[in-house]
Amino acid sequence: MEGHIVLTGATGVIGSEVARRLIKSGRKVVVFARSPQSAAAKVPGAADYVRWDSDMAPDGWSSSIDGAYAVIHLAGRPLLETRWTEEHKVACYDSRIKGTRALVAAMASASVKPKVFVSSSAIGYYGSFDRCEETDPLTEKAAPGKDFLAKICFDWEKEAHSAEKLGMRVVLLRTGIVLSTKGGMLQKMITPFSYFVGGPVGSGDQCLSWIHLDDEVSIILQALDNADWSGPVNAVAPDVVSMKAFADSLGLVMHRPSLFPVPKLAVQILLGEGADYAVKGQKVSPEFLKEHDFHFAWPSLPEALADLVSRGI
């Protein structure tokens, strides 16, 4: 096979939509997944399903990269889906760093190397802050932070950067909070709002740099074929809001009050050390996207939330 697109993380909220749109457009997609059978059920229509995980030896999957047009790497253990332990932190780190390193090594050994490597990162690269006013808008030129999430993102990007030495164009997606009713922060907040007990998480003063799922996918697809796209890209909408404003907007969309804040202590009971990141945020600007005239379908939060809730996506 030649000219195909290798996709990791295809069964996640973002990856499944990327796969769907690529397949619908006629592109040949090869899905790398821990369970090819499960991936085939969740993401039908791909050209192939290959067993892959971040710690697997290259035997059996590396040959599928040979001749690919691009590799889109979205896989990584969810950070805030469970209580943090040292074991969980190591697993989150290793799944990103070792997985990216293995993919780059496989690309290096390919006789016909991919032209493009689109690799996930996150706005956690810049560190985490208690209040919106603690920083100016953070562009792609801003320095990395000093905390654990910043280290993950910095090391993650370092591994992906090494693909440039192979002559490949590398795009690093510093993604914000992706809004979808099928997973992530929005899904978790919808349930209490449905029962009239919704409200902001933590102080409400932290910044939320968010993006509608549709725009996140569009950014990934444009990164594939735009030759002038390379390096870090802040995948966030231009409308940065506070957590309180986010909760207020969600309440309005769902016709529910936003009166019951979730205190940090409650988040700590659920997430342990991870609570420190669940109640903080970043004020991030999509400078690269502005400079490259990217059109946001959903630049404003109230309209984005209304669309997501009404469509159930």
CSV table of C-alpha atoms in Angstrom, one decimal:
chain,number,residue,atom,x,y,z
A,1,MET,CA,0.0,0.0,0.0
A,2,GLU,CA,1.2,3.5,-0.8
A,3,GLY,CA,-0.1,7.0,-0.2
A,4,HIS,CA,-2.1,5.9,2.8
A,5,ILE,CA,-2.5,7.7,6.2
A,6,VAL,CA,-1.5,6.0,9.4
A,7,LEU,CA,-3.7,7.0,12.3
A,8,THR,CA,-3.2,6.3,16.0
A,9,GLY,CA,-5.8,7.1,18.6
A,10,ALA,CA,-8.5,6.5,16.1
A,11,THR,CA,-11.0,5.2,18.6
A,12,GLY,CA,-11.0,8.3,20.7
A,13,VAL,CA,-13.4,11.3,20.4
A,14,ILE,CA,-11.1,13.2,18.1
A,15,GLY,CA,-9.5,10.3,16.2
A,16,SER,CA,-12.8,8.6,15.3
A,17,GLU,CA,-14.0,11.9,13.7
A,18,VAL,CA,-10.7,12.4,11.9
A,19,ALA,CA,-10.9,8.8,10.6
A,20,ARG,CA,-14.5,9.2,9.5
A,21,ARG,CA,-13.8,12.4,7.5
A,22,LEU,CA,-10.7,11.0,5.9
A,23,ILE,CA,-12.5,7.8,4.8
A,24,LYS,CA,-15.5,9.7,3.6
A,25,SER,CA,-13.2,11.9,1.4
A,26,GLY,CA,-11.7,8.8,-0.2
A,27,ARG,CA,-8.4,8.7,1.6
A,28,LYS,CA,-6.9,5.3,2.5
A,29,VAL,CA,-6.6,5.1,6.3
A,30,VAL,CA,-4.6,2.5,8.2
A,31,VAL,CA,-5.7,2.4,11.9
A,32,PHE,CA,-3.1,1.5,14.5
A,33,ALA,CA,-4.9,0.3,17.7
A,34,ARG,CA,-4.5,-1.9,20.7
A,35,SER,CA,-7.5,-4.0,19.5
A,36,PRO,CA,-7.9,-4.0,15.7
A,37,GLN,CA,-11.2,-5.8,16.1
A,38,SER,CA,-12.6,-3.1,18.4
A,39,ALA,CA,-11.3,-0.4,16.2
A,40,ALA,CA,-12.9,-1.9,13.1
A,41,ALA,CA,-16.2,-1.9,14.9
A,42,LYS,CA,-15.9,1.7,16.1
A,43,VAL,CA,-14.2,3.1,13.0
A,44,PRO,CA,-15.5,1.2,9.9
A,45,GLY,CA,-14.2,1.6,6.4
A,46,ALA,CA,-10.4,1.9,7.0
A,47,ALA,CA,-8.1,0.2,4.6
A,48,ASP,CA,-6.5,-1.8,7.4
A,49,TYR,CA,-6.4,-2.3,11.1
A,50,VAL,CA,-3.0,-3.0,12.7
A,51,ARG,CA,-2.3,-4.0,16.3
A,52,TRP,CA,-0.2,-1.3,17.9
A,53,ASP,CA,0.6,0.1,21.3
A,54,SER,CA,3.1,2.5,22.6
A,55,ASP,CA,5.3,-0.2,24.2
A,56,MET,CA,5.0,-2.8,21.4
A,57,ALA,CA,8.1,-4.0,19.5
A,58,PRO,CA,8.1,-2.9,15.9
A,59,ASP,CA,7.6,-6.4,14.5
A,60,GLY,CA,4.2,-6.6,12.8
A,61,TRP,CA,3.3,-2.9,12.6
A,62,SER,CA,6.3,-0.9,11.3
A,63,SER,CA,6.0,-2.2,7.8
A,64,SER,CA,2.6,-0.5,7.6
A,65,ILE,CA,4.3,2.9,7.7
A,66,ASP,CA,6.4,2.2,4.6
A,67,GLY,CA,5.0,4.2,1.7
A,68,ALA,CA,2.5,6.2,3.9
A,69,TYR,CA,1.8,9.8,2.9
A,70,ALA,CA,1.4,10.8,6.5
A,71,VAL,CA,1.2,9.7,10.1
A,72,ILE,CA,-1.3,11.3,12.4
A,73,HIS,CA,-0.4,10.5,16.0
A,74,LEU,CA,-3.2,11.1,18.5
A,75,ALA,CA,-2.8,8.2,21.0
A,76,GLY,CA,-2.0,8.8,24.6
A,77,ARG,CA,-3.3,7.5,27.9
A,78,PRO,CA,-6.0,9.8,29.3
A,79,LEU,CA,-4.6,12.1,32.0
A,80,LEU,CA,-7.6,13.1,34.0
A,81,GLU,CA,-9.9,10.0,33.7
A,82,THR,CA,-8.7,8.5,37.0
A,83,ARG,CA,-7.1,9.3,40.3
A,84,TRP,CA,-3.4,10.1,40.0
A,85,THR,CA,-0.8,7.8,41.4
A,86,GLU,CA,2.9,7.6,40.5
A,87,GLU,CA,2.1,4.6,38.4
A,88,HIS,CA,-0.6,6.5,36.5
A,89,LYS,CA,1.8,9.5,35.9
A,90,VAL,CA,4.5,7.2,34.6
A,91,ALA,CA,2.0,5.4,32.3
A,92,CYS,CA,0.7,8.8,30.9
A,93,TYR,CA,4.3,10.0,30.3
A,94,ASP,CA,5.5,6.7,28.7
A,95,SER,CA,2.5,6.3,26.5
A,96,ARG,CA,3.3,9.6,24.8
A,97,ILE,CA,7.1,9.7,24.8
A,98,LYS,CA,7.8,6.0,24.0
A,99,GLY,CA,4.9,5.8,21.5
A,100,THR,CA,6.1,8.8,19.6
A,101,ARG,CA,9.7,7.6,19.7
A,102,ALA,CA,8.7,4.2,18.3
A,103,LEU,CA,6.7,5.8,15.5
A,104,VAL,CA,9.7,8.0,14.5
A,105,ALA,CA,12.0,5.0,14.6
A,106,ALA,CA,9.7,3.1,12.3
A,107,MET,CA,9.5,6.1,9.9
A,108,ALA,CA,13.3,6.2,9.9
A,109,SER,CA,13.6,2.6,8.9
A,110,ALA,CA,10.9,2.9,6.1
A,111,SER,CA,12.3,2.6,2.6
A,112,VAL,CA,9.6,5.1,1.4
A,113,LYS,CA,9.2,7.6,4.3
A,114,PRO,CA,6.0,9.5,5.0
A,115,LYS,CA,6.0,13.2,4.0
A,116,VAL,CA,4.1,14.5,7.0
A,117,PHE,CA,4.0,13.8,10.7
A,118,VAL,CA,1.1,15.4,12.6
A,119,SER,CA,1.7,14.7,16.3
A,120,SER,CA,-0.4,15.6,19.3
A,121,SER,CA,0.7,17.9,22.1
A,122,ALA,CA,-1.3,20.1,24.4
A,123,ILE,CA,-1.5,23.6,25.8
A,124,GLY,CA,-0.3,22.1,29.1
A,125,TYR,CA,3.1,22.9,27.4
A,126,TYR,CA,2.8,26.4,28.8
A,127,GLY,CA,2.2,25.5,32.4
A,128,SER,CA,-1.0,25.8,34.4
A,129,PHE,CA,-2.4,28.9,36.1
A,130,ASP,CA,-5.0,29.7,38.8
A,131,ARG,CA,-6.4,32.9,37.2
A,132,CYS,CA,-6.8,34.3,33.7
A,133,GLU,CA,-5.0,37.5,34.5
A,134,GLU,CA,-1.8,35.6,35.5
A,135,THR,CA,-0.4,35.7,31.9
A,136,ASP,CA,-0.8,37.6,28.7
A,137,PRO,CA,-2.2,35.5,25.8
A,138,LEU,CA,0.3,32.6,25.2
A,139,THR,CA,1.3,32.3,21.6
A,140,GLU,CA,3.4,29.4,20.1
A,141,LYS,CA,6.5,31.4,20.9
A,142,ALA,CA,5.8,31.4,24.7
A,143,ALA,CA,8.3,29.5,26.9
A,144,PRO,CA,7.4,26.0,28.3
A,145,GLY,CA,6.1,25.7,31.8
A,146,LYS,CA,7.7,23.9,34.7
A,147,ASP,CA,5.1,21.5,36.0
A,148,PHE,CA,4.5,17.8,35.2
A,149,LEU,CA,2.1,18.4,32.3
A,150,ALA,CA,4.5,20.9,30.7
A,151,LYS,CA,7.3,18.3,31.0
A,152,ILE,CA,5.2,15.7,29.3
A,153,CYS,CA,4.4,18.1,26.4
A,154,PHE,CA,8.0,19.4,26.1
A,155,ASP,CA,9.4,15.8,25.9
A,156,TRP,CA,6.6,14.7,23.7
A,157,GLU,CA,7.3,17.4,21.2
A,158,LYS,CA,11.1,16.7,21.4
A,159,GLU,CA,10.5,13.1,20.2
A,160,ALA,CA,8.2,14.3,17.4
A,161,HIS,CA,10.7,17.0,16.3
A,162,SER,CA,13.3,14.3,15.5
A,163,ALA,CA,11.2,13.3,12.5
A,164,GLU,CA,12.4,16.6,10.8
A,165,LYS,CA,15.8,15.0,10.5
A,166,LEU,CA,14.2,12.5,8.2
A,167,GLY,CA,13.1,15.2,5.8
A,168,MET,CA,9.5,15.2,7.0
A,169,ARG,CA,7.2,18.1,7.7
A,170,VAL,CA,6.2,18.0,11.4
A,171,VAL,CA,3.2,19.7,12.8
A,172,LEU,CA,2.8,19.8,16.6
A,173,LEU,CA,-0.8,20.2,17.7
A,174,ARG,CA,-1.0,22.0,21.0
A,175,THR,CA,-4.6,21.3,21.6
A,176,GLY,CA,-6.8,23.0,24.2
A,177,ILE,CA,-9.9,21.6,25.8
A,178,VAL,CA,-11.8,19.9,23.0
A,179,LEU,CA,-15.5,20.3,23.4
A,180,SER,CA,-17.7,17.2,22.7
A,181,THR,CA,-20.7,15.7,24.4
A,182,LYS,CA,-19.1,12.3,23.8
A,183,GLY,CA,-16.1,12.7,26.1
A,184,GLY,CA,-13.9,15.1,28.0
A,185,MET,CA,-14.8,18.1,30.2
A,186,LEU,CA,-18.0,19.0,28.5
A,187,GLN,CA,-19.5,15.5,28.8
A,188,LYS,CA,-18.6,15.5,32.6
A,189,MET,CA,-20.3,18.8,33.2
A,190,ILE,CA,-23.5,18.1,31.3
A,191,THR,CA,-24.7,15.5,33.8
A,192,PRO,CA,-24.9,17.7,36.9
A,193,PHE,CA,-26.4,20.5,34.8
A,194,SER,CA,-29.1,18.1,33.6
A,195,TYR,CA,-30.1,17.6,37.2
A,196,PHE,CA,-30.0,21.3,38.0
A,197,VAL,CA,-26.9,21.1,40.2
A,198,GLY,CA,-24.3,22.3,37.7
A,199,GLY,CA,-21.7,25.0,38.2
A,200,PRO,CA,-18.1,25.9,37.7
A,201,VAL,CA,-15.2,23.6,38.7
A,202,GLY,CA,-12.8,25.1,41.3
A,203,SER,CA,-12.6,28.8,41.8
A,204,GLY,CA,-14.1,29.7,38.4
A,205,ASP,CA,-11.3,32.2,37.8
A,206,GLN,CA,-9.1,29.8,35.7
A,207,CYS,CA,-8.9,30.3,31.9
A,208,LEU,CA,-10.4,27.8,29.5
A,209,SER,CA,-8.8,27.7,26.1
A,210,TRP,CA,-11.3,25.5,24.3
A,211,ILE,CA,-12.1,24.3,20.7
A,212,HIS,CA,-15.1,22.8,19.1
A,213,LEU,CA,-14.6,19.2,17.9
A,214,ASP,CA,-15.3,20.2,14.3
A,215,ASP,CA,-12.6,22.8,14.3
A,216,GLU,CA,-10.1,20.5,15.9
A,217,VAL,CA,-10.6,18.0,13.2
A,218,SER,CA,-10.5,20.6,10.5
A,219,ILE,CA,-7.1,21.8,11.8
A,220,ILE,CA,-5.7,18.3,11.7
A,221,LEU,CA,-6.9,17.8,8.1
A,222,GLN,CA,-5.5,21.1,6.9
A,223,ALA,CA,-2.2,20.3,8.6
A,224,LEU,CA,-2.0,17.2,6.3
A,225,ASP,CA,-1.9,19.0,3.0
A,226,ASN,CA,-0.8,22.6,3.7
A,227,ALA,CA,2.9,22.7,2.9
A,228,ASP,CA,3.5,25.9,4.9
A,229,TRP,CA,2.1,24.4,8.1
A,230,SER,CA,4.9,23.2,10.4
A,231,GLY,CA,6.0,23.4,14.0
A,232,PRO,CA,3.7,24.1,17.0
A,233,VAL,CA,0.1,25.1,16.3
A,234,ASN,CA,-2.2,26.3,19.2
A,235,ALA,CA,-5.4,24.4,18.4
A,236,VAL,CA,-7.7,26.7,20.4
A,237,ALA,CA,-10.6,29.0,19.5
A,238,PRO,CA,-10.0,32.8,19.8
A,239,ASP,CA,-12.7,33.2,22.5
A,240,VAL,CA,-10.8,32.3,25.7
A,241,VAL,CA,-13.2,32.4,28.7
A,242,SER,CA,-13.0,31.8,32.5
A,243,MET,CA,-14.4,28.6,34.0
A,244,LYS,CA,-17.3,30.7,35.5
A,245,ALA,CA,-18.2,32.1,32.1
A,246,PHE,CA,-18.0,28.7,30.6
A,247,ALA,CA,-20.4,27.3,33.2
A,248,ASP,CA,-22.8,30.2,32.8
A,249,SER,CA,-22.8,29.7,29.0
A,250,LEU,CA,-23.5,26.0,29.4
A,251,GLY,CA,-26.3,26.7,31.8
A,252,LEU,CA,-27.9,29.1,29.4
A,253,VAL,CA,-27.7,26.6,26.5
A,254,MET,CA,-29.2,23.8,28.7
A,255,HIS,CA,-31.7,26.2,30.3
A,256,ARG,CA,-30.4,25.3,33.7
A,257,PRO,CA,-28.9,27.4,36.5
A,258,SER,CA,-25.2,27.5,37.2
A,259,LEU,CA,-25.3,27.8,40.9
A,260,PHE,CA,-23.3,24.9,42.4
A,261,PRO,CA,-19.6,25.2,42.1
A,262,VAL,CA,-17.5,22.0,42.4
A,263,PRO,CA,-14.9,22.8,45.1
A,264,LYS,CA,-11.3,21.8,44.6
A,265,LEU,CA,-11.5,19.5,47.6
A,266,ALA,CA,-14.1,17.4,45.8
A,267,VAL,CA,-11.9,17.2,42.7
A,268,GLN,CA,-9.0,16.2,44.9
A,269,ILE,CA,-11.0,13.3,46.3
A,270,LEU,CA,-11.6,12.0,42.8
A,271,LEU,CA,-8.2,12.9,41.1
A,272,GLY,CA,-5.6,13.3,43.9
A,273,GLU,CA,-2.7,15.3,42.5
A,274,GLY,CA,-4.4,15.6,39.2
A,275,ALA,CA,-6.9,18.0,40.8
A,276,ASP,CA,-4.2,20.7,40.6
A,277,TYR,CA,-4.5,20.6,36.8
A,278,ALA,CA,-8.2,20.1,36.6
A,279,VAL,CA,-8.8,23.4,38.4
A,280,LYS,CA,-6.2,25.4,36.6
A,281,GLY,CA,-5.9,26.6,33.0
A,282,GLN,CA,-4.1,28.6,30.3
A,283,LYS,CA,-4.9,31.8,28.3
A,284,VAL,CA,-3.8,30.6,24.9
A,285,SER,CA,-3.9,32.5,21.5
A,286,PRO,CA,-4.2,30.6,18.2
A,287,GLU,CA,-1.6,32.9,16.6
A,288,PHE,CA,-0.4,30.4,14.0
A,289,LEU,CA,-4.0,29.8,12.8
A,290,LYS,CA,-4.7,33.5,12.6
A,291,GLU,CA,-1.5,34.1,10.5
A,292,HIS,CA,-2.5,31.2,8.2
A,293,ASP,CA,-6.1,32.5,7.8
A,294,PHE,CA,-7.7,29.4,9.3
A,295,HIS,CA,-11.5,29.8,9.3
A,296,PHE,CA,-13.1,28.8,12.7
A,297,ALA,CA,-16.6,27.4,12.1
A,298,TRP,CA,-17.2,27.9,15.8
A,299,PRO,CA,-15.2,30.9,17.2
A,300,SER,CA,-17.7,31.9,19.9
A,301,LEU,CA,-18.4,29.7,22.9
A,302,PRO,CA,-22.2,30.1,23.3
A,303,GLU,CA,-22.8,29.2,19.7
A,304,ALA,CA,-20.3,26.3,19.9
A,305,LEU,CA,-22.0,24.9,23.0
A,306,ALA,CA,-25.4,25.3,21.5
A,307,ASP,CA,-24.4,23.3,18.4
A,308,LEU,CA,-22.7,20.5,20.4
A,309,VAL,CA,-25.6,20.0,22.8
A,310,SER,CA,-28.2,20.2,20.0
A,311,ARG,CA,-26.4,17.7,17.8
A,312,GLY,CA,-25.1,15.5,20.6
A,313,ILE,CA,-21.6,15.3,19.2
